[in-house]
mmCIF file with all atom_site columns, N, CA and C in Angstrom:
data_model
loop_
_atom_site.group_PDB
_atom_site.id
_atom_site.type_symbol
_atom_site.label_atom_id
_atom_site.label_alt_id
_atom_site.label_comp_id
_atom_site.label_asym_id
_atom_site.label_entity_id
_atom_site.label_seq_id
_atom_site.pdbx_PDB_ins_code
_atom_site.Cartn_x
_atom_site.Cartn_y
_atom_site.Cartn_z
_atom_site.occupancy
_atom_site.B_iso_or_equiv
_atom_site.pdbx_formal_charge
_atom_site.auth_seq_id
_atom_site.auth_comp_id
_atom_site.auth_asym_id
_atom_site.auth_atom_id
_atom_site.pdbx_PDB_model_num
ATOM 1   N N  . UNK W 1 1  ? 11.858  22.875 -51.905 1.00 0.00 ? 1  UNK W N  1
ATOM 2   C CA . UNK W 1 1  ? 11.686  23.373 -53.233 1.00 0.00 ? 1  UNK W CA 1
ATOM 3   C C  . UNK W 1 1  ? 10.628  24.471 -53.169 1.00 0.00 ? 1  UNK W C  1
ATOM 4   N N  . UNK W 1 2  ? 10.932  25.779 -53.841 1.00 0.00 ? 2  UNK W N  1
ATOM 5   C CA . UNK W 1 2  ? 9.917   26.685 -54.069 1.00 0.00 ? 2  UNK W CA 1
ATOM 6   C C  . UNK W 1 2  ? 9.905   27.461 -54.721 1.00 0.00 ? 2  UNK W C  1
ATOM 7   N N  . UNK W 1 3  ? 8.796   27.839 -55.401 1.00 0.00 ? 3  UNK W N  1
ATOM 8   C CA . UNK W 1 3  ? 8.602   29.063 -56.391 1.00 0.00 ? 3  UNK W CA 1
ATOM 9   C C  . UNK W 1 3  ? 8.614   30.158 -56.463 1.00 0.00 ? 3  UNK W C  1
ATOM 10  N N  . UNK W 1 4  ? 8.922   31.076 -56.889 1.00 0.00 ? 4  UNK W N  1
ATOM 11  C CA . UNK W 1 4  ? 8.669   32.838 -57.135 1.00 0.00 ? 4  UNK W CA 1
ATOM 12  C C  . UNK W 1 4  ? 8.286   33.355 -57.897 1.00 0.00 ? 4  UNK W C  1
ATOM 13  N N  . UNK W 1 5  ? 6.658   33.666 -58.014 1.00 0.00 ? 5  UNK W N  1
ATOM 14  C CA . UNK W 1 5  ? 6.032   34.614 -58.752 1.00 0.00 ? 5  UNK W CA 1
ATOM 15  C C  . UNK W 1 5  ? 6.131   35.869 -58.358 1.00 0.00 ? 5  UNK W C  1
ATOM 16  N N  . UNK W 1 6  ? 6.136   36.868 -59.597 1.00 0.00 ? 6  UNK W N  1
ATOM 17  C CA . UNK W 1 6  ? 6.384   38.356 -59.307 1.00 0.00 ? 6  UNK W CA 1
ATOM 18  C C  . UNK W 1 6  ? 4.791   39.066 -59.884 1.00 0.00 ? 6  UNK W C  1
ATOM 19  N N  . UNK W 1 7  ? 3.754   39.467 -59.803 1.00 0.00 ? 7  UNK W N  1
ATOM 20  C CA . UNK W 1 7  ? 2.663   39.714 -60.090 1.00 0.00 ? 7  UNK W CA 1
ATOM 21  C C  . UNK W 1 7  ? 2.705   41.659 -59.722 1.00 0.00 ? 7  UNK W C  1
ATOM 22  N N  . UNK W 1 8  ? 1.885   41.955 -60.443 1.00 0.00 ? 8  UNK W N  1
ATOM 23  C CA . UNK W 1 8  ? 1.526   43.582 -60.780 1.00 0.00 ? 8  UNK W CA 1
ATOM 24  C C  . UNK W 1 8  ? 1.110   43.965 -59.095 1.00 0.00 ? 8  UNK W C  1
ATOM 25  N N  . UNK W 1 9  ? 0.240   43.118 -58.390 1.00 0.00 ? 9  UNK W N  1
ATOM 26  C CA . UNK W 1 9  ? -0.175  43.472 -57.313 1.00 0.00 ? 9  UNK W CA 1
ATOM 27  C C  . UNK W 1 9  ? 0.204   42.497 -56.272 1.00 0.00 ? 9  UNK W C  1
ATOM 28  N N  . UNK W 1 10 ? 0.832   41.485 -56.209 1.00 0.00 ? 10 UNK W N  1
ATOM 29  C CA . UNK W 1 10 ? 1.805   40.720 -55.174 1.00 0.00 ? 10 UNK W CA 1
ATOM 30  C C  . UNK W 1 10 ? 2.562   39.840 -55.676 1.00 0.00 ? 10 UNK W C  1
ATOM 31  N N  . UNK W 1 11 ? 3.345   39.312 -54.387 1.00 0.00 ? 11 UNK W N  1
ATOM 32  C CA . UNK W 1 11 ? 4.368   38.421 -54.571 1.00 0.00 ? 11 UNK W CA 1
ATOM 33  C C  . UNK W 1 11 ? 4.138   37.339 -54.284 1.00 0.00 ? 11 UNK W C  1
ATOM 34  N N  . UNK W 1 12 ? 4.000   36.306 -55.494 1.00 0.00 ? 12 UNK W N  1
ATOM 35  C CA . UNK W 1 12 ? 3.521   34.786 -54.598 1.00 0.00 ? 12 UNK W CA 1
ATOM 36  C C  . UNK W 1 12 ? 4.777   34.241 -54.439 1.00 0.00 ? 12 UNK W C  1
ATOM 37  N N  . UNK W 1 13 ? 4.682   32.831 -53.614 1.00 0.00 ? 13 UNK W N  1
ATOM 38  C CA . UNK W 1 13 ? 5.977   32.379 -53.008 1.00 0.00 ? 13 UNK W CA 1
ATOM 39  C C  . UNK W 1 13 ? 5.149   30.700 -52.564 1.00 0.00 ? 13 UNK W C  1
ATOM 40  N N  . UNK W 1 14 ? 5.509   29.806 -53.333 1.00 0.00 ? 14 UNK W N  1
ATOM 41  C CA . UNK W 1 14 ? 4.782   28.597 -52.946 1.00 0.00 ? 14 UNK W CA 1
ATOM 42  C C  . UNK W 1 14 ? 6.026   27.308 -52.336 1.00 0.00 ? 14 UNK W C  1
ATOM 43  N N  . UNK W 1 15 ? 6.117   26.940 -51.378 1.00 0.00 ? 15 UNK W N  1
ATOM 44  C CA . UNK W 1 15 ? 6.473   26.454 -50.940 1.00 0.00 ? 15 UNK W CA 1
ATOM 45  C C  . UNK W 1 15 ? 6.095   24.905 -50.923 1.00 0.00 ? 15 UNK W C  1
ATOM 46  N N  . UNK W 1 16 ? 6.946   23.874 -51.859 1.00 0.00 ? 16 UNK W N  1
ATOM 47  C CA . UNK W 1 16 ? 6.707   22.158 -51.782 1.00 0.00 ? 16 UNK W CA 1
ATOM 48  C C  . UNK W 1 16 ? 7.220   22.083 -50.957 1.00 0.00 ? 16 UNK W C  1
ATOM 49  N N  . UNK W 1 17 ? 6.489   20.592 -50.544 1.00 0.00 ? 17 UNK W N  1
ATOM 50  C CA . UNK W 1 17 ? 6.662   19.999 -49.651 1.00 0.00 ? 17 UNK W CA 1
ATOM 51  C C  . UNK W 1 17 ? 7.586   18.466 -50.710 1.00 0.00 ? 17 UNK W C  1
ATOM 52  N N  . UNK W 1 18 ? 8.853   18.251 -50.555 1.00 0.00 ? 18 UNK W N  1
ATOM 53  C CA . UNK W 1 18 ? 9.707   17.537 -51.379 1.00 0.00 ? 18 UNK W CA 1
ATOM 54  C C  . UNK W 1 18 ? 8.920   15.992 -50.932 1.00 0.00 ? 18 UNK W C  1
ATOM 55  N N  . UNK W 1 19 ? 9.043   15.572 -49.662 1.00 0.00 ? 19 UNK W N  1
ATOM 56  C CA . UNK W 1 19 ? 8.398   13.947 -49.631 1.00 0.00 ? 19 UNK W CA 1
ATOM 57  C C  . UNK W 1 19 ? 6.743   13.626 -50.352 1.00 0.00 ? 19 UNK W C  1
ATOM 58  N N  . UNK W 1 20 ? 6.138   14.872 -50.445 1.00 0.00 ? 20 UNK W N  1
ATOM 59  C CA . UNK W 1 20 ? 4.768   14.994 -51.077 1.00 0.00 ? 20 UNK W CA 1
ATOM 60  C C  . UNK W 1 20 ? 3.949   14.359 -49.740 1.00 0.00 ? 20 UNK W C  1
ATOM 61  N N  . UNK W 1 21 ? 4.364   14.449 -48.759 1.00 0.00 ? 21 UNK W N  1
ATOM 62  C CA . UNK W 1 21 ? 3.158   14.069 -47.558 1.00 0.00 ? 21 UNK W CA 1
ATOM 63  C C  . UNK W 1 21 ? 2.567   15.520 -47.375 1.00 0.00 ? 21 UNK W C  1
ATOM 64  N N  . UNK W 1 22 ? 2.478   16.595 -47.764 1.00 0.00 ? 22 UNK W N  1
ATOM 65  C CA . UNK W 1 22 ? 1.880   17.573 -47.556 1.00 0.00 ? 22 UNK W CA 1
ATOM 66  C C  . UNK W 1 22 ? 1.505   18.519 -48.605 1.00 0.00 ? 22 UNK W C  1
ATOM 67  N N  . UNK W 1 23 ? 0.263   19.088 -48.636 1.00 0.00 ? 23 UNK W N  1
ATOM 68  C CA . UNK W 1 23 ? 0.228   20.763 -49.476 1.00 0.00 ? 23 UNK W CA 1
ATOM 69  C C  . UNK W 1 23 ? 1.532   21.441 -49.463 1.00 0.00 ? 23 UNK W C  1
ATOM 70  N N  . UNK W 1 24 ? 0.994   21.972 -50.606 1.00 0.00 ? 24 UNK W N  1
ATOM 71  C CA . UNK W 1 24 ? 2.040   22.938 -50.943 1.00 0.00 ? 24 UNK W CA 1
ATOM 72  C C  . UNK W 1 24 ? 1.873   24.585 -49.954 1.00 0.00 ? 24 UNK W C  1
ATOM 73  N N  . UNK W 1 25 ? 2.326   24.944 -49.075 1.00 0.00 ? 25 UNK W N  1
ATOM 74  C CA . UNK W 1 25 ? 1.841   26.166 -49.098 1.00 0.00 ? 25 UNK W CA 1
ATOM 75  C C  . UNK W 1 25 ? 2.274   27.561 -49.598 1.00 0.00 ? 25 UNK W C  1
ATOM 76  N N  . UNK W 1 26 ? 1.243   28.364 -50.001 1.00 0.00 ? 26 UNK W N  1
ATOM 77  C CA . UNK W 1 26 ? 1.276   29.377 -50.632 1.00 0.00 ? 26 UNK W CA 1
ATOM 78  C C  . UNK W 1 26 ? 1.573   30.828 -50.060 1.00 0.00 ? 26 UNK W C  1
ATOM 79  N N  . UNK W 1 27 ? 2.010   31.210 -49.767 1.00 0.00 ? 27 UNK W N  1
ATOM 80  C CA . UNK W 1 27 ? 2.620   32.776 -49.220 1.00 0.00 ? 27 UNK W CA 1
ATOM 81  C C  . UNK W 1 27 ? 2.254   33.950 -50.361 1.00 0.00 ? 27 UNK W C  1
ATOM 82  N N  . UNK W 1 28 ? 1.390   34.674 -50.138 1.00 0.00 ? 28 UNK W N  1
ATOM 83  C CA . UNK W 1 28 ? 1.211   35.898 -51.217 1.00 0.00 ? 28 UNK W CA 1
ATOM 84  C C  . UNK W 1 28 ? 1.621   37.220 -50.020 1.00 0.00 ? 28 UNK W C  1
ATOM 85  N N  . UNK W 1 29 ? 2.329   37.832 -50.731 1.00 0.00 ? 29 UNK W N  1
ATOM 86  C CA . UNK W 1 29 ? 2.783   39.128 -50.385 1.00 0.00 ? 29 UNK W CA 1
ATOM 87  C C  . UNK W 1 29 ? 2.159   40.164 -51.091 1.00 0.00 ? 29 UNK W C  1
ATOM 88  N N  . UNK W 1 30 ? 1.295   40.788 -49.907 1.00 0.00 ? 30 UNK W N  1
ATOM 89  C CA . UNK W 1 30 ? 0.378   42.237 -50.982 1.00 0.00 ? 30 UNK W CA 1
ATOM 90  C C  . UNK W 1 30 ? 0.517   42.911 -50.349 1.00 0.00 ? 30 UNK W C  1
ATOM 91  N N  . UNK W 1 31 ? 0.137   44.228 -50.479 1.00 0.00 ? 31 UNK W N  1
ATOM 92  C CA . UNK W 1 31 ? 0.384   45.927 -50.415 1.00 0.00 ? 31 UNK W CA 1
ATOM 93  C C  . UNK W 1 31 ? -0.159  45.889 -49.158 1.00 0.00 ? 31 UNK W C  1
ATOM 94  N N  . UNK W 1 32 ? -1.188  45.228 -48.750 1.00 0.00 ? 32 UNK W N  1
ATOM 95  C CA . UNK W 1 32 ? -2.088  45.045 -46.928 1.00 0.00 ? 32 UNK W CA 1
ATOM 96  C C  . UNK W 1 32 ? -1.759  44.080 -46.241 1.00 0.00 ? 32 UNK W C  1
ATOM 97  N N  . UNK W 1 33 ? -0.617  43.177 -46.604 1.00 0.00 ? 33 UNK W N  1
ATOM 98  C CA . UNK W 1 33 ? 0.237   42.002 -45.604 1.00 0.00 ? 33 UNK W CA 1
ATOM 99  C C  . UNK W 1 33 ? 0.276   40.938 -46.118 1.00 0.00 ? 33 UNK W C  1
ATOM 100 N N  . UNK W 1 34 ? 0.377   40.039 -45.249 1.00 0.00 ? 34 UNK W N  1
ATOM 101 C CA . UNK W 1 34 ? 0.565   38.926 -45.742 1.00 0.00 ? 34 UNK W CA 1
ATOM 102 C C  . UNK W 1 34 ? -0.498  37.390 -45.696 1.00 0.00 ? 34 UNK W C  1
ATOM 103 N N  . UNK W 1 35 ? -0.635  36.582 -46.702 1.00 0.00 ? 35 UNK W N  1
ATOM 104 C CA . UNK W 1 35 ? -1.863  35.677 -46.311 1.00 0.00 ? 35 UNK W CA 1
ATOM 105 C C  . UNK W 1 35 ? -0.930  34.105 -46.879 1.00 0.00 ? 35 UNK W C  1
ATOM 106 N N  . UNK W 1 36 ? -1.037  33.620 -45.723 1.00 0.00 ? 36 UNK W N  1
ATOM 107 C CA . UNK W 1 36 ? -0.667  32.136 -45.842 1.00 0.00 ? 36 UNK W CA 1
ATOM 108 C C  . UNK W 1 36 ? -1.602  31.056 -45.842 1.00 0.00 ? 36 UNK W C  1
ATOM 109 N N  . UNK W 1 37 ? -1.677  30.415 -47.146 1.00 0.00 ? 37 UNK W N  1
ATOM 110 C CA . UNK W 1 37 ? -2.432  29.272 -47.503 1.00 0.00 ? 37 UNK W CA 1
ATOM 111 C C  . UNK W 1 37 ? -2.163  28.176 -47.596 1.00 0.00 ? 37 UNK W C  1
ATOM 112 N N  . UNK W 1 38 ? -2.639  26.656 -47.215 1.00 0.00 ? 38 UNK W N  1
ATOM 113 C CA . UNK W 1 38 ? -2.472  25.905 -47.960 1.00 0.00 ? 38 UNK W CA 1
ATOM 114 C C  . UNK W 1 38 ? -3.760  24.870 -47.608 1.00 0.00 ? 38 UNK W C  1
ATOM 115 N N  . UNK W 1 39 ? -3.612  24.192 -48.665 1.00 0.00 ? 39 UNK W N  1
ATOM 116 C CA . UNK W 1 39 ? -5.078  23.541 -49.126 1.00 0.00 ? 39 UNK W CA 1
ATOM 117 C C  . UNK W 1 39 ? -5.695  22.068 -47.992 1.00 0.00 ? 39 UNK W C  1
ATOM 118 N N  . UNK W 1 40 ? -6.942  22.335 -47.480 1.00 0.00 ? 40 UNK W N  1
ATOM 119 C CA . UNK W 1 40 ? -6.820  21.141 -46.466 1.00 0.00 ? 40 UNK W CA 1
ATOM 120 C C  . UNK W 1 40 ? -8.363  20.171 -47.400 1.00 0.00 ? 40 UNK W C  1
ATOM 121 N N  . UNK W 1 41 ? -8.072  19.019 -47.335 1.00 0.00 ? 41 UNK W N  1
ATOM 122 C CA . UNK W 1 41 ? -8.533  18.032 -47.759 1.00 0.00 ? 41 UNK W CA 1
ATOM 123 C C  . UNK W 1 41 ? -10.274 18.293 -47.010 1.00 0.00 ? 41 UNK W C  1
ATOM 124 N N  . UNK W 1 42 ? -10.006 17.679 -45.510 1.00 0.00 ? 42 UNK W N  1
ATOM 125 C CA . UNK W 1 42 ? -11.066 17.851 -44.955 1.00 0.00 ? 42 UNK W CA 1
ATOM 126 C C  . UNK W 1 42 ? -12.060 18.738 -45.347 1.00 0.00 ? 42 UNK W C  1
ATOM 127 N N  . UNK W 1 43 ? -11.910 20.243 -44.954 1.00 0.00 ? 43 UNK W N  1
ATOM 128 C CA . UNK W 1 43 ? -12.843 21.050 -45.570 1.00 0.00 ? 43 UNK W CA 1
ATOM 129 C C  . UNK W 1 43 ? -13.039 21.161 -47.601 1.00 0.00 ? 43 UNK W C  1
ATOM 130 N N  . UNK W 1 44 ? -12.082 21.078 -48.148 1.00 0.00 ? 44 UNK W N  1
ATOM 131 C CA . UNK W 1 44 ? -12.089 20.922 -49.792 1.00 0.00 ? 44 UNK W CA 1
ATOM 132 C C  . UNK W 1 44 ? -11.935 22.179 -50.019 1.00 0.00 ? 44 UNK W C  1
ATOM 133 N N  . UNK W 1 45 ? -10.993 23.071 -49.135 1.00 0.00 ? 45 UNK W N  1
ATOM 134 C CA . UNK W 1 45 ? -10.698 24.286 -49.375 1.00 0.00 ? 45 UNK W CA 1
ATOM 135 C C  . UNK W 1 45 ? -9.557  24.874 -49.179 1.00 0.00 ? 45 UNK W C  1
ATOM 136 N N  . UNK W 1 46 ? -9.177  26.163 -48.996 1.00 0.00 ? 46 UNK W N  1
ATOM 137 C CA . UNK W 1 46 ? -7.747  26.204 -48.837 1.00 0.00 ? 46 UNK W CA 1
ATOM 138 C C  . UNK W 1 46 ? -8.061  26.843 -47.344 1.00 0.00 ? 46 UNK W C  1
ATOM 139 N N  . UNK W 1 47 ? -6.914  27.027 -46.410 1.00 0.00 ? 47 UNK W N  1
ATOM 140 C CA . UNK W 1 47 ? -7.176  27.771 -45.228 1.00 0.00 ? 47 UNK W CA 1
ATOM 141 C C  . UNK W 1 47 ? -6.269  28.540 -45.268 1.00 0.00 ? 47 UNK W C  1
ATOM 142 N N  . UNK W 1 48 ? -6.765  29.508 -45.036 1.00 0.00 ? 48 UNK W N  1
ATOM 143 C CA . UNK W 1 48 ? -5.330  31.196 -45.177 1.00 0.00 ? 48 UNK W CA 1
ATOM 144 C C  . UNK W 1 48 ? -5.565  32.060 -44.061 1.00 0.00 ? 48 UNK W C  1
ATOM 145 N N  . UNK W 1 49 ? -4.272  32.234 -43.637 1.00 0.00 ? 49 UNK W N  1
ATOM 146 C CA . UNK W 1 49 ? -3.768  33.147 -41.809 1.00 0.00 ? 49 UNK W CA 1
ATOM 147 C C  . UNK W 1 49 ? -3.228  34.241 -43.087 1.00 0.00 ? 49 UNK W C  1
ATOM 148 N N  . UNK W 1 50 ? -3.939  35.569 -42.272 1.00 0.00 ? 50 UNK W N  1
ATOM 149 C CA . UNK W 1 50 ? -3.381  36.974 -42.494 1.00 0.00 ? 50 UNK W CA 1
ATOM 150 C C  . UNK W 1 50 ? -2.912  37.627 -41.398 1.00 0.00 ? 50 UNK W C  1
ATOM 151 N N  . UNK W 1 51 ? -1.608  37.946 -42.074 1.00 0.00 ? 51 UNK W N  1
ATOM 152 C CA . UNK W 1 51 ? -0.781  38.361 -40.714 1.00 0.00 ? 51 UNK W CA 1
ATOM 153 C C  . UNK W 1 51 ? 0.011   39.885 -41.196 1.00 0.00 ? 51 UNK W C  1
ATOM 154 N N  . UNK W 1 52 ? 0.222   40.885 -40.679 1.00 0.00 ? 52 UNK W N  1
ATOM 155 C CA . UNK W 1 52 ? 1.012   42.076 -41.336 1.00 0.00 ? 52 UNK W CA 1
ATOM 156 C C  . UNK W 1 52 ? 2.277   41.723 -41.570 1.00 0.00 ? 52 UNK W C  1
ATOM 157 N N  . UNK W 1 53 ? 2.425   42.602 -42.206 1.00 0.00 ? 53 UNK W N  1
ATOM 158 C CA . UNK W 1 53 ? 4.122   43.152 -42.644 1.00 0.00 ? 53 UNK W CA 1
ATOM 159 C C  . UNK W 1 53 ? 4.986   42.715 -41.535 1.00 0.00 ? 53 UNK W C  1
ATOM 160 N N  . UNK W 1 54 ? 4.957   43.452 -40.464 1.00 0.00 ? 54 UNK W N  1
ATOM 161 C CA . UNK W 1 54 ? 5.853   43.686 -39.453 1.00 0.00 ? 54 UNK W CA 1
ATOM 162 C C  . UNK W 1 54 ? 5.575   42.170 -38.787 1.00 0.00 ? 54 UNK W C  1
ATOM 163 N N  . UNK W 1 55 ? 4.386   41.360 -38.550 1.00 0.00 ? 55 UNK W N  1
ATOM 164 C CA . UNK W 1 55 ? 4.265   40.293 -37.881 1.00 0.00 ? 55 UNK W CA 1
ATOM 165 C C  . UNK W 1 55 ? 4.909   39.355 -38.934 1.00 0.00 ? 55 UNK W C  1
ATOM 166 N N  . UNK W 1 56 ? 5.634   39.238 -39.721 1.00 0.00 ? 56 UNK W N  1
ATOM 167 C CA . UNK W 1 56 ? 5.686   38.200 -40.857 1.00 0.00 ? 56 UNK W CA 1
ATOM 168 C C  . UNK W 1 56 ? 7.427   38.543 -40.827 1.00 0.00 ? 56 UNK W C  1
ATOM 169 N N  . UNK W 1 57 ? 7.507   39.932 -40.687 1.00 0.00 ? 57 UNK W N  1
ATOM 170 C CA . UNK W 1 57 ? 9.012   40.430 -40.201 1.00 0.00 ? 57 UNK W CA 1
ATOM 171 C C  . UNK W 1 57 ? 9.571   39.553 -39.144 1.00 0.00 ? 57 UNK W C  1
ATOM 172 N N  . UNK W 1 58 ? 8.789   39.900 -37.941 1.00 0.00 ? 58 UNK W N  1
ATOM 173 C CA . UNK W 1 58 ? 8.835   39.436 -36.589 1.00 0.00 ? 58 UNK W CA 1
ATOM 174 C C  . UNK W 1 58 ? 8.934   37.891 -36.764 1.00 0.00 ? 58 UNK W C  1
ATOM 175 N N  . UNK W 1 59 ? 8.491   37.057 -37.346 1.00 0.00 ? 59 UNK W N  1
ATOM 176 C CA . UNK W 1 59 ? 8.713   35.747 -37.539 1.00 0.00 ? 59 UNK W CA 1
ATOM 177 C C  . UNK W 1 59 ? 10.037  35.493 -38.024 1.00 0.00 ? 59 UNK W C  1
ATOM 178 N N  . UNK W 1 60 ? 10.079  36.100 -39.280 1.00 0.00 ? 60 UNK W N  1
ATOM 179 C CA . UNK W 1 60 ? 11.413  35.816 -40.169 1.00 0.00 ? 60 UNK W CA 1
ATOM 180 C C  . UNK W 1 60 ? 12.527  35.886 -39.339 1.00 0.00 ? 60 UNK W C  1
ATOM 181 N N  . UNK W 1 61 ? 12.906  36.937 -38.335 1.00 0.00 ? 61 UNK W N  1
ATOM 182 C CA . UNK W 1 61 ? 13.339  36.979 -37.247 1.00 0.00 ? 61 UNK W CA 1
ATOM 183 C C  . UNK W 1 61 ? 13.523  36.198 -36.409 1.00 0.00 ? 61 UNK W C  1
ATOM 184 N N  . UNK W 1 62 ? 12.546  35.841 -35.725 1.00 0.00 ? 62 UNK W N  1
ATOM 185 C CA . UNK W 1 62 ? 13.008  34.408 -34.557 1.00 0.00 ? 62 UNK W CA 1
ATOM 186 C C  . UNK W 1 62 ? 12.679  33.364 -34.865 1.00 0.00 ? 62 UNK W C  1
ATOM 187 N N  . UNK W 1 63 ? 13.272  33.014 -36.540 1.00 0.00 ? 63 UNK W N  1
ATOM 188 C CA . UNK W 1 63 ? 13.541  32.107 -36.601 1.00 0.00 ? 63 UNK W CA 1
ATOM 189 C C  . UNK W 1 63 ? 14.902  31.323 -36.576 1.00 0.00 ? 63 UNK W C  1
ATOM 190 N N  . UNK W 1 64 ? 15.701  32.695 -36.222 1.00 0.00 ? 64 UNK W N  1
ATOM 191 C CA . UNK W 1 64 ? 17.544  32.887 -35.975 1.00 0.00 ? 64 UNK W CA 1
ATOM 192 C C  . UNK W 1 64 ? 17.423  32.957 -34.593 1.00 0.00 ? 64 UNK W C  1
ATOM 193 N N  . UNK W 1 65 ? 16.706  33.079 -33.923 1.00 0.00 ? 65 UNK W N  1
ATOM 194 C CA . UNK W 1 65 ? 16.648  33.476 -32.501 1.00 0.00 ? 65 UNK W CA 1
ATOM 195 C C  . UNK W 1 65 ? 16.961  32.702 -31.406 1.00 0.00 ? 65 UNK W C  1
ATOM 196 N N  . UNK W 1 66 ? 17.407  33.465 -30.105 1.00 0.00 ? 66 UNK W N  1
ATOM 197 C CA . UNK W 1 66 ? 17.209  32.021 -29.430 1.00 0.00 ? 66 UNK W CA 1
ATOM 198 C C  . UNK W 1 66 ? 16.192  32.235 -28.206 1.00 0.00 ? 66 UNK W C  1
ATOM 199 N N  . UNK W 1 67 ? 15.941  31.418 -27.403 1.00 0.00 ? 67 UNK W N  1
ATOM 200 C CA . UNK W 1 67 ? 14.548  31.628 -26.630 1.00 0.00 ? 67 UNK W CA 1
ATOM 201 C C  . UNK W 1 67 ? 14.719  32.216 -25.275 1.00 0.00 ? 67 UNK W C  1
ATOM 202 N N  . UNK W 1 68 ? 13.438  32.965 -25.706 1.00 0.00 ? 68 UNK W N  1
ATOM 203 C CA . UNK W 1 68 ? 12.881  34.295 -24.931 1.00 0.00 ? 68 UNK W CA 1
ATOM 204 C C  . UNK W 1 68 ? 11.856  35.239 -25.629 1.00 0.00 ? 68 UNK W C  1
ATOM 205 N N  . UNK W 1 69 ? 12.246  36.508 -24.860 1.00 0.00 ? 69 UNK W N  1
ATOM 206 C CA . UNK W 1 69 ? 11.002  37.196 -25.610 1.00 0.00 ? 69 UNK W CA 1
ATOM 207 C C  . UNK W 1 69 ? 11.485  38.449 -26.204 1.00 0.00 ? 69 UNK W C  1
ATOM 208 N N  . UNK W 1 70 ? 11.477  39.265 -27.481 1.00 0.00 ? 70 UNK W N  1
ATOM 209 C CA . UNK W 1 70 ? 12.382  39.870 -27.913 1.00 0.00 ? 70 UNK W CA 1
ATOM 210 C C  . UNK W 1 70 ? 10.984  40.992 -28.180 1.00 0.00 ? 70 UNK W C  1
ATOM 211 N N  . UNK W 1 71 ? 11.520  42.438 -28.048 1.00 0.00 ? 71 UNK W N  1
ATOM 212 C CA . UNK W 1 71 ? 10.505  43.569 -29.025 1.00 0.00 ? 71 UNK W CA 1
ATOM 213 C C  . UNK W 1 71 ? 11.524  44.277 -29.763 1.00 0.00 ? 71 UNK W C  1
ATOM 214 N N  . UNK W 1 72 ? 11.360  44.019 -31.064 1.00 0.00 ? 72 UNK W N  1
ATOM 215 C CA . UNK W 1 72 ? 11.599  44.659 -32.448 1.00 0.00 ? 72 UNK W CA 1
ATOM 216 C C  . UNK W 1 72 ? 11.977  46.124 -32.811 1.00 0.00 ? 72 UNK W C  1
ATOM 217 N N  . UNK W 1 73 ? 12.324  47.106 -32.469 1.00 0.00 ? 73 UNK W N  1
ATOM 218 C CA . UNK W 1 73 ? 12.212  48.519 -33.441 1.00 0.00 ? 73 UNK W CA 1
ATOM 219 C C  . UNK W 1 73 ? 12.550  49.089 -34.062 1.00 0.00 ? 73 UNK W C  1
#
């Protein structure tokens, strides 16, 4: 299950977790890349990986893939 916000300056994209054993995580899409969040208990904060455009491309990608090592252009 997941959401789609459309915002003036990004795209959020929150991703449930359906059994509820996990955070939800949050995907915002902005104009300088991309930042993936989701909330960890331990610290009482959220933890967010920023990754570019093209590296977030590159994922979306081999996730059809099959194994090896592929370069993109």
């Amino acid at each position: 299950m997941f959401t789609v916000e459309h915002e003036w300056d990004h795209t959020k994209v929150t991703v449930m977790d359906e059994t509820g054993d996990h955070e939800d995580m949050i995907v915002s899409v902005e104009d300088d890349g991309v930042y993936i969040s989701q909330w960890m208990e331990l610290l009482n904060d959220y933890h967010t990986v920023y990754v570019t455009h093209n590296m977030f491309l590159n994922f979306k990608t081999a996730l059809d893939s099959t194994e090896g090592m592929f370069i993109l252009r």
